[in-house]
Amino acid sequence: MAGNITTNTANLIRDDIWSAELREILREELQATKYVNWRSDFPDGDTLHIPQIADAITDDYTEDAAVVYNALGTNDFTLTIDKYKSSGHYITRKMEQDSYYMNELMSSFVPKQARSIMESLETDVLAKGVGTANDTGTINGIDHRIAGGNAGIIEVADFAYASYALKKSHVPQTNMVAIVDPSVEFQMNTLSQLTNVSNNPRWEGIVSDGIASGMRFVANIYGFDVYTSNFLPTATGATALTDRAGGSAVDVSTGKANYFFSATSDVLPFVGAMRQEPIVDREFNKDYQRTELVTTARWGAKVIRPENLVNIVTLPTIA
């Protein structure tokens, strides 16, 4: 007697099973664009001029003498539309006919292209504040660009320093925000002084839950609501940036720029303009027998208030 068993009916057994679901990659929450003053008074051209007027000065006056008249200083701030980005994909007609996942693939093109464009925008905005080489960005006698803590490792006092630097620049102490690299979150989570609840009652949330919940810190550090981001730029060229604690030159050229600022609407540190919001074009190419989808966008962004941006560069160390 013979029956059907695996050895004599192998042709009816599928060795490899393909799931009906496609696995999506994990995506980071985007932060930077909401801290940009997006201008709408830019109907044409590629350069916007924003005039600035300096403060008045006071002179000593002597009785029965002529008053001194001074001109108000002016400056021409320019914003240029300098980014033109595209994300394009196509699928051939044969692929449409033969692929089991064709519908899933086609429906993913537009949202994935839009996400790619927005990640490019996020990266571009954050890159504007990175600074150059070993420039300290000194304003009102206070450096706005330093190496973190001691030898480029973040410390709690760095948050206090950022607050101090902003106060010296007359930045309003409202809606204070810090965007930091995940390595900074790690250091803050593991600092021993943050685990002593009795001496630091304001840090109890850190001890019980860790600093971050999703993309936002559950605790407020020296007035800053802290967000993490993987899009912060590397401080390439910062080979001798002065650290806060030691006052010595530190090579942080592989470090990440962490930003501290006020997100109050009228003093936002970044300014930008979207000349073209993401637009999707779709057409069938008869010569190549394929469906093509392209998303394009144009924008420009720049730091307009350097006094409202403290850049503390830290090494991405998690030891």
C-alpha positions as a printed Julia matrix, in Angstrom:
319×3 Matrix{Float64}:
  0.0     0.0     0.0
  1.3     3.44   -0.87
  0.16    6.86    0.29
  1.17   10.46   -0.19
  4.02   11.48    2.09
  6.46   14.37    1.93
  9.13   12.41    0.14
  6.97   11.36   -2.81
  4.83   14.49   -3.07
  7.54   17.2    -2.85
  6.17   19.07   -5.88
  3.09   20.04   -3.87
  5.05   21.5    -0.97
  6.17   25.12   -1.0
  9.69   25.39    0.39
  9.56   29.2     0.69
  6.49   31.1     1.82
  6.15   34.79    0.98
  4.05   36.83    3.37
  1.11   38.85    2.12
  2.4    41.78    4.17
  5.36   44.02    3.44
  7.5    45.05    6.4
  7.76   48.82    6.74
 10.92   50.47    8.02
 10.72   52.52   11.2
 10.76   56.26   10.68
 11.84   59.05   12.98
  9.54   61.88   14.0
 10.58   65.09   12.27
 11.15   68.1    14.52
 13.02   70.98   12.92
 10.53   72.39   10.43
  8.15   73.55   13.15
 10.88   75.85   14.48
 11.25   77.72   11.18
  9.59   81.06   10.47
  8.14   80.11    7.08
  7.71   83.25    5.01
  4.72   83.68    2.73
  5.67   87.16    1.39
  7.9    85.65   -1.3
  5.73   85.36   -4.42
  8.48   85.17   -7.06
 12.21   85.25   -7.65
 14.75   83.2    -5.72
 16.1    85.77   -3.21
 14.17   87.52   -0.44
 15.64   90.62    1.23
 14.73   91.22    4.87
 16.03   94.59    6.12
 17.11   94.89    9.74
 17.36   98.05   11.84
 19.77   98.33   14.75
 18.92   99.82   18.16
 19.34  103.49   18.97
 22.25  104.69   21.11
 22.34  107.28   23.9
 24.87  110.12   24.19
 25.78  112.38   27.09
 24.23  115.83   26.76
 25.69  119.15   27.88
 23.42  122.07   28.63
 23.19  124.68   25.86
 25.13  122.47   23.44
 24.05  120.84   20.22
 22.4   117.45   20.49
 24.29  114.62   18.8
 22.31  113.0    15.99
 23.09  109.41   15.05
 21.97  107.24   12.19
 20.32  103.93   12.93
 22.4   101.08   11.6
 20.83   98.85    8.95
 21.57   95.45    7.52
 20.27   93.47    4.55
 19.49   89.85    5.43
 18.96   87.66    2.36
 17.2    84.32    2.06
 17.79   82.32   -1.11
 15.8    79.45   -2.57
 18.78   77.15   -3.01
 17.36   73.63   -2.7
 15.6    71.81   -5.54
 14.93   68.19   -4.62
 13.38   65.25   -6.43
 12.5    61.67   -5.62
 11.5    59.47   -8.55
 10.58   55.86   -9.17
  9.06   53.81  -11.95
  7.52   50.39  -12.44
  7.45   48.64  -15.81
  4.23   47.33  -17.32
  5.64   43.78  -17.21
  6.36   44.22  -13.48
  2.78   45.42  -12.97
  1.5    42.29  -14.65
  3.79   39.78  -12.93
  4.31   41.07   -9.39
  2.12   39.77   -6.58
  3.01   42.92   -4.6
  2.34   45.38   -7.42
 -0.52   47.23   -5.68
  1.43   47.6    -2.45
  4.49   48.8    -4.36
  2.61   51.36   -6.43
  0.7    52.75   -3.45
  3.93   53.18   -1.49
  5.7    55.38   -4.06
  4.05   58.72   -3.25
  4.15   58.57    0.59
  7.72   57.27    0.57
  8.82   59.99   -1.84
  7.13   62.66    0.27
  8.81   61.3     3.38
 12.19   61.35    1.62
 11.69   64.99    0.61
 10.7    65.99    4.16
 13.71   64.19    5.63
 15.9    66.16    3.22
 14.22   69.38    4.38
 14.75   68.41    8.04
 18.42   67.69    7.42
 18.9    70.95    5.53
 17.28   73.11    8.23
 19.31   71.55   11.05
 22.53   71.81    9.05
 22.18   75.61    8.89
 23.13   76.0    12.56
 26.19   73.77   12.67
 28.74   76.6    12.36
 32.14   76.55   10.69
 35.47   75.08   11.86
 36.29   76.38   15.35
 34.1    79.49   15.24
 32.69   80.14   18.74
 29.79   82.32   17.57
 30.42   84.87   20.32
 27.49   87.24   20.98
 27.52   89.84   23.74
 30.76   88.34   25.0
 29.31   84.83   25.43
 30.18   81.91   23.18
 27.13   80.4    21.49
 29.13   77.47   20.11
 31.16   75.35   22.49
 32.2    71.77   23.12
 30.0    70.11   25.67
 30.83   69.55   29.32
 34.29   68.22   29.95
 36.16   67.13   26.81
 33.0    67.05   24.69
 30.77   64.9    26.92
 27.4    66.45   27.87
 26.78   67.48   31.47
 23.73   68.89   33.24
 25.51   72.22   33.6
 25.56   72.55   29.81
 21.8    73.12   29.92
 22.33   75.88   32.48
 25.04   77.39   30.27
 22.71   77.43   27.26
 20.06   79.21   29.31
 22.65   81.74   30.49
 23.9    82.42   26.94
 20.35   83.02   25.69
 19.58   85.35   28.6
 22.69   87.4    27.85
 21.35   87.83   24.31
 17.97   89.05   25.62
 16.14   85.99   24.28
 12.75   85.53   26.0
 12.8    82.59   28.42
  9.6    81.09   27.05
  8.99   77.95   24.98
 12.57   76.84   25.56
 13.53   73.87   23.4
 16.61   71.68   23.04
 17.14   69.28   20.14
 19.84   66.78   21.03
 21.46   63.65   19.68
 20.3    60.32   21.2
 23.78   59.95   22.75
 23.0    63.01   24.88
 19.84   61.33   26.1
 21.93   58.29   27.02
 24.38   60.38   29.02
 21.58   62.19   30.85
 19.87   58.89   31.65
 23.02   57.5    33.23
 24.38   60.5    35.14
 24.68   59.47   38.77
 23.53   62.82   40.15
 20.19   62.36   38.39
 19.42   59.12   40.22
 19.49   60.59   43.71
 15.82   61.44   44.12
 16.1    62.82   47.61
 18.59   65.47   46.57
 17.02   66.12   43.16
 13.24   65.88   43.5
 12.65   67.61   40.17
 14.34   64.66   38.42
 11.99   61.95   39.74
 10.5    61.49   36.28
 13.95   60.65   34.94
 14.56   58.04   37.62
 11.23   56.26   37.17
 10.79   56.42   33.39
 14.06   57.46   31.81
 14.39   60.88   30.23
 12.68   60.25   26.92
  9.16   59.15   26.15
  8.87   58.67   22.41
 10.52   61.71   20.9
 10.08   64.03   23.86
 11.73   64.12   27.23
  9.31   63.65   30.13
 11.39   66.02   32.25
 12.21   69.68   31.74
 15.93   70.37   32.15
 16.8    73.9    33.26
 13.72   75.18   31.47
 14.3    73.27   28.22
 11.86   70.75   26.77
 14.27   68.33   25.16
 13.72   66.4    21.93
 16.0    63.83   20.32
 16.86   63.76   16.64
 18.99   61.58   14.38
 19.18   64.36   11.8
 21.52   66.69   13.7
 24.65   67.59   11.72
 28.21   66.53   12.47
 30.51   69.41   13.43
 33.08   68.6    10.75
 36.12   70.84   11.1
 35.64   71.6    14.82
 39.08   70.31   15.77
 39.79   72.79   18.54
 36.51   73.99   20.06
 36.64   75.21   23.67
 34.76   73.05   26.16
 32.59   74.53   28.9
 34.05   72.83   31.96
 37.76   72.67   31.23
 38.13   75.73   29.03
 40.5    73.8    26.77
 40.46   73.1    23.05
 38.78   69.79   22.2
 38.6    67.93   18.91
 34.87   67.39   18.4
 34.99   67.12   14.61
 33.08   63.82   14.87
 30.64   65.29   17.37
 27.0    66.23   16.94
 25.65   69.78   17.12
 22.94   70.03   19.8
 20.68   73.09   19.62
 19.15   75.17   22.43
 16.75   78.03   21.67
 13.43   79.7    22.34
 10.57   78.52   20.13
  8.54   81.68   20.76
  7.01   82.47   17.37
  8.46   85.96   16.89
 12.06   84.98   17.7
 12.42   81.6    15.95
 16.08   80.98   15.08
 15.44   79.74   11.52
 13.7    81.39    8.6
 12.62   79.66    5.43
 10.41   79.75    2.37
  8.83   76.94    0.36
  8.91   78.04   -3.25
  7.26   74.76   -4.18
  5.57   72.37   -1.77
  6.07   68.7    -2.7
  4.31   68.09   -6.02
  3.72   64.65   -7.53
  3.86   64.09  -11.31
  2.74   60.77  -12.81
  2.8    59.6   -16.4
  3.1    56.48  -18.52
  6.24   56.38  -20.67
  5.22   54.58  -23.87
  8.82   54.31  -25.13
  9.97   52.42  -22.05
  6.58   50.88  -21.22
  6.62   51.99  -17.61
  4.71   54.14  -15.14
  6.84   56.96  -13.7
  6.16   58.93  -10.52
  8.26   61.91   -9.44
  7.94   64.18   -6.38
  9.75   67.54   -6.44
 10.08   70.48   -4.04
 11.99   73.76   -3.73
 12.89   75.7    -0.61
 15.44   77.83    1.15
 16.32   78.06    4.85
 18.79   79.99    6.97
 19.59   81.04   10.54
 18.09   84.5    11.0
 18.57   84.91   14.77
 21.99   83.54   15.79
 21.47   85.13   19.21
 18.63   82.64   19.75
 20.69   79.55   18.95
 23.2    77.92   21.26
 25.15   75.09   19.68
 26.79   72.66   22.12
 28.83   70.06   20.26
 29.14   66.68   21.97
 30.93   63.49   21.08
 28.51   60.6    20.38
 29.95   58.58   23.27
 27.8    56.12   25.2
 30.45   54.63   27.49
